[in-house]
């Protein structure tokens, strides 16, 4: 029977030795728990340090990506302006090309064959 059991079992005179053994048992138990808690706290600190490092890296990466996105947005805006200008020029050129087209009414479709210019020349000489 241990000293702790004797203390818990009931009344009776306790000797100084019994009290010292009980204190030593409690002390050993507390030291073991303290070591365990200290180890866990150390592990938690290491985990927190790793997480803090990862968060810092993520923040730096995010800042870098935001800079790239700003640059890309500027480029996209410039490309949009250029595309709009090119679209307007294309529409202008298409309109100008249509002005010089001649529409001949009464000629069956595909009657000109492969030589459109000869067909039109012969048609004009024949009709005039």
Short mmCIF file of C-alpha atoms in Angstrom, two decimals:
data_model
loop_
_atom_site.label_atom_id
_atom_site.label_comp_id
_atom_site.label_asym_id
_atom_site.label_seq_id
_atom_site.Cartn_x
_atom_site.Cartn_y
_atom_site.Cartn_z
CA UNK A 1 0.00 0.00 0.00
CA UNK A 2 1.40 3.35 -1.00
CA UNK A 3 1.50 6.40 1.17
CA UNK A 4 -1.16 8.08 -0.94
CA UNK A 5 -3.43 5.08 -0.45
CA UNK A 6 -2.87 5.13 3.28
CA UNK A 7 -3.71 8.82 3.43
CA UNK A 8 -6.91 8.25 1.49
CA UNK A 9 -7.89 5.10 3.39
CA UNK A 10 -8.74 6.69 6.55
CA UNK A 11 -7.78 8.32 9.73
CA UNK A 12 -4.72 7.50 11.51
CA UNK A 13 -1.59 9.20 12.54
CA UNK A 14 0.61 10.24 9.67
CA UNK A 15 4.27 10.37 10.06
CA UNK A 16 6.52 12.98 8.60
CA UNK A 17 7.81 10.29 6.28
CA UNK A 18 4.27 9.65 5.00
CA UNK A 19 3.73 13.33 4.35
CA UNK A 20 7.10 13.68 2.59
CA UNK A 21 6.35 10.66 0.40
CA UNK A 22 2.93 12.10 -0.49
CA UNK A 23 4.50 15.46 -1.33
CA UNK A 24 7.17 13.73 -3.41
CA UNK A 25 4.48 11.77 -5.28
CA UNK A 26 2.54 14.94 -6.01
CA UNK A 27 5.75 16.69 -7.04
CA UNK A 28 6.68 13.89 -9.44
CA UNK A 29 3.20 13.92 -10.90
CA UNK A 30 3.29 17.70 -11.33
CA UNK A 31 6.75 17.58 -12.90
CA UNK A 32 5.56 14.96 -15.38
CA UNK A 33 2.52 17.02 -16.27
CA UNK A 34 4.62 20.19 -16.45
CA UNK A 35 7.04 18.49 -18.85
CA UNK A 36 4.13 17.26 -20.94
CA UNK A 37 2.54 20.73 -21.06
CA UNK A 38 5.91 22.33 -21.84
CA UNK A 39 6.43 19.91 -24.72
CA UNK A 40 2.96 20.58 -26.10
CA UNK A 41 3.43 24.35 -25.80
CA UNK A 42 6.76 24.04 -27.64
CA UNK A 43 5.07 22.08 -30.41
CA UNK A 44 2.27 24.63 -30.61
CA UNK A 45 4.80 27.48 -30.81
CA UNK A 46 6.63 25.69 -33.62
CA UNK A 47 3.33 25.18 -35.45
CA UNK A 48 2.42 28.83 -34.95
CA UNK A 49 5.83 29.92 -36.25
CA UNK A 50 5.40 27.71 -39.32
CA UNK A 51 1.92 29.09 -39.91
CA UNK A 52 3.13 32.65 -39.47
CA UNK A 53 5.85 31.99 -42.04
CA UNK A 54 3.31 30.52 -44.44
CA UNK A 55 0.95 33.46 -43.93
CA UNK A 56 3.79 35.89 -44.62
CA UNK A 57 4.72 34.01 -47.80
CA UNK A 58 1.07 34.01 -48.89
CA UNK A 59 0.78 37.74 -48.24
CA UNK A 60 3.92 38.39 -50.30
CA UNK A 61 2.64 36.15 -53.08
CA UNK A 62 -0.75 37.88 -53.02
CA UNK A 63 0.88 41.30 -53.20
CA UNK A 64 2.98 40.16 -56.14
CA UNK A 65 -0.06 38.73 -57.93
CA UNK A 66 -1.99 41.94 -57.32
CA UNK A 67 0.81 43.86 -59.02
CA UNK A 68 0.71 41.48 -61.97
CA UNK A 69 -3.08 41.80 -62.16
CA UNK A 70 -2.85 45.60 -62.22
CA UNK A 71 -0.35 45.40 -65.07
CA UNK A 72 -2.54 42.92 -66.94
CA UNK A 73 -5.63 45.10 -66.43
CA UNK A 74 -3.79 48.07 -67.91
CA UNK A 75 -2.74 45.93 -70.87
CA UNK A 76 -6.28 44.61 -71.35
CA UNK A 77 -7.65 48.17 -71.27
CA UNK A 78 -5.07 49.25 -73.86
CA UNK A 79 -5.93 46.25 -76.03
CA UNK A 80 -9.63 47.06 -75.74
CA UNK A 81 -9.00 50.63 -76.95
CA UNK A 82 -6.88 49.29 -79.81
CA UNK A 83 -9.54 46.72 -80.70
CA UNK A 84 -12.24 49.39 -80.72
CA UNK A 85 -10.10 51.60 -82.97
CA UNK A 86 -9.38 48.72 -85.34
CA UNK A 87 -13.07 47.78 -85.42
CA UNK A 88 -14.00 51.36 -86.32
CA UNK A 89 -11.35 51.45 -89.06
CA UNK A 90 -12.54 48.10 -90.44
CA UNK A 91 -16.13 49.31 -90.59
CA UNK A 92 -14.95 52.50 -92.32
CA UNK A 93 -12.94 50.51 -94.91
CA UNK A 94 -15.84 48.13 -95.53
CA UNK A 95 -18.12 51.11 -96.08
CA UNK A 96 -15.66 52.68 -98.51
CA UNK A 97 -15.31 49.41 -100.45
CA UNK A 98 -19.09 49.13 -100.84
CA UNK A 99 -19.27 52.61 -102.39
CA UNK A 100 -17.28 51.47 -105.45
CA UNK A 101 -19.34 48.34 -106.07
CA UNK A 102 -21.62 48.25 -109.09
CA UNK A 103 -24.86 46.32 -108.95
CA UNK A 104 -26.10 45.04 -112.31
CA UNK A 105 -29.77 44.10 -112.22
CA UNK A 106 -31.24 41.49 -114.55
CA UNK A 107 -28.15 39.31 -114.89
CA UNK A 108 -28.55 35.76 -113.62
CA UNK A 109 -26.37 34.81 -110.69
CA UNK A 110 -23.02 33.21 -111.55
CA UNK A 111 -23.44 34.16 -115.23
CA UNK A 112 -20.08 35.91 -115.17
CA UNK A 113 -18.10 32.68 -114.66
CA UNK A 114 -14.46 33.12 -113.63
CA UNK A 115 -13.66 36.29 -115.57
CA UNK A 116 -15.88 38.96 -114.05
CA UNK A 117 -14.08 41.85 -115.74
CA UNK A 118 -14.46 40.34 -119.26
CA UNK A 119 -18.11 39.53 -118.62
CA UNK A 120 -18.88 43.10 -117.50
CA UNK A 121 -16.94 44.55 -120.46
CA UNK A 122 -18.85 42.38 -122.97
CA UNK A 123 -22.16 43.15 -121.26
CA UNK A 124 -21.57 46.91 -121.42
CA UNK A 125 -20.55 46.78 -125.13
CA UNK A 126 -23.55 44.59 -125.94
CA UNK A 127 -26.11 46.76 -124.10
CA UNK A 128 -24.75 50.14 -125.17
#
